[in-house]
């Protein structure tokens, strides 16, 4: 391919194309590997899902006044509203 010290435009374009092909082939292989691994993990987790659903159905403990005040202050700061301009009807843990 190279007989002299200089590279022609065609040689440079060919090397660039091969480099891009290698990069995108590796990205495609990683994407396929992630899809396969996620399907394997999802099938393993499906067996354990009913057990976790029973635990998640338990009611969350009530918030103490300090935690409630901290949450309201964070909401007020984020929304840039005073405490009188909004009303919190329920708080649920995500």
XYZ file of C-alpha atoms in Angstrom:
94
model
C 0.000 0.000 0.000
C 2.700 2.480 0.938
C 5.770 2.372 -1.185
C 6.986 5.869 -0.441
C 6.967 8.297 2.458
C 3.795 10.132 1.424
C 0.219 9.001 1.741
C -2.238 9.785 -1.028
C -5.728 11.100 -0.437
C -7.222 7.736 -1.376
C -5.003 5.943 1.151
C -5.999 8.391 3.874
C -9.694 8.009 3.139
C -9.390 4.212 3.113
C -7.601 4.161 6.471
C -10.203 6.538 7.935
C -13.046 4.365 6.638
C -11.470 1.221 8.113
C -11.008 2.979 11.460
C -14.640 4.136 11.523
C -15.781 0.638 10.545
C -13.825 -0.889 13.430
C -15.236 1.609 15.946
C -18.842 1.170 14.843
C -18.485 -2.618 14.711
C -17.239 -2.591 18.310
C -20.128 -0.335 19.364
C -22.624 -2.643 17.652
C -21.083 -5.659 19.407
C -21.372 -3.891 22.770
C -25.003 -2.976 22.089
C -25.839 -6.585 21.245
C -24.019 -7.798 24.359
C -25.984 -5.364 26.555
C -29.286 -6.517 25.046
C -28.457 -10.185 25.576
C -27.250 -9.659 29.157
C -30.321 -7.573 30.056
C -32.635 -10.310 28.743
C -30.779 -12.919 30.799
C -30.973 -10.773 33.939
C -34.667 -9.993 33.373
C -35.523 -13.691 33.193
C -33.612 -14.307 36.436
C -35.307 -11.371 38.197
C -38.840 -12.333 37.106
C -38.723 -15.300 39.483
C -37.979 -13.005 42.437
C -40.457 -10.236 41.534
C -43.531 -11.605 43.408
C -41.540 -11.793 46.645
C -40.455 -8.176 46.329
C -43.985 -6.996 45.506
C -45.253 -8.252 48.864
C -42.565 -6.291 50.687
C -43.253 -3.150 48.660
C -46.954 -3.265 49.605
C -46.135 -2.478 53.237
C -47.052 1.113 54.201
C -44.224 3.617 54.418
C -43.511 5.056 57.876
C -44.887 8.527 58.576
C -42.535 11.488 58.276
C -41.525 13.384 61.365
C -41.902 17.161 61.458
C -38.237 17.859 60.720
C -38.229 15.703 57.573
C -41.495 17.292 56.451
C -40.015 20.772 56.920
C -36.882 19.850 54.970
C -38.963 18.506 52.074
C -41.129 21.629 51.996
C -38.059 23.870 52.053
C -36.518 21.936 49.150
C -39.726 22.169 47.113
C -40.031 25.859 47.871
C -36.436 26.533 46.841
C -36.665 24.487 43.653
C -39.983 26.016 42.541
C -38.918 29.489 43.733
C -42.220 29.908 45.565
C -42.992 30.891 49.129
C -44.661 28.427 51.468
C -48.054 30.092 51.053
C -48.073 29.745 47.265
C -48.348 25.961 47.126
C -49.903 23.106 49.082
C -48.531 19.585 49.490
C -51.353 17.033 49.494
C -49.329 13.837 49.841
C -45.744 12.636 50.084
C -44.812 9.219 48.711
C -41.416 7.574 48.684
C -40.270 6.574 45.204
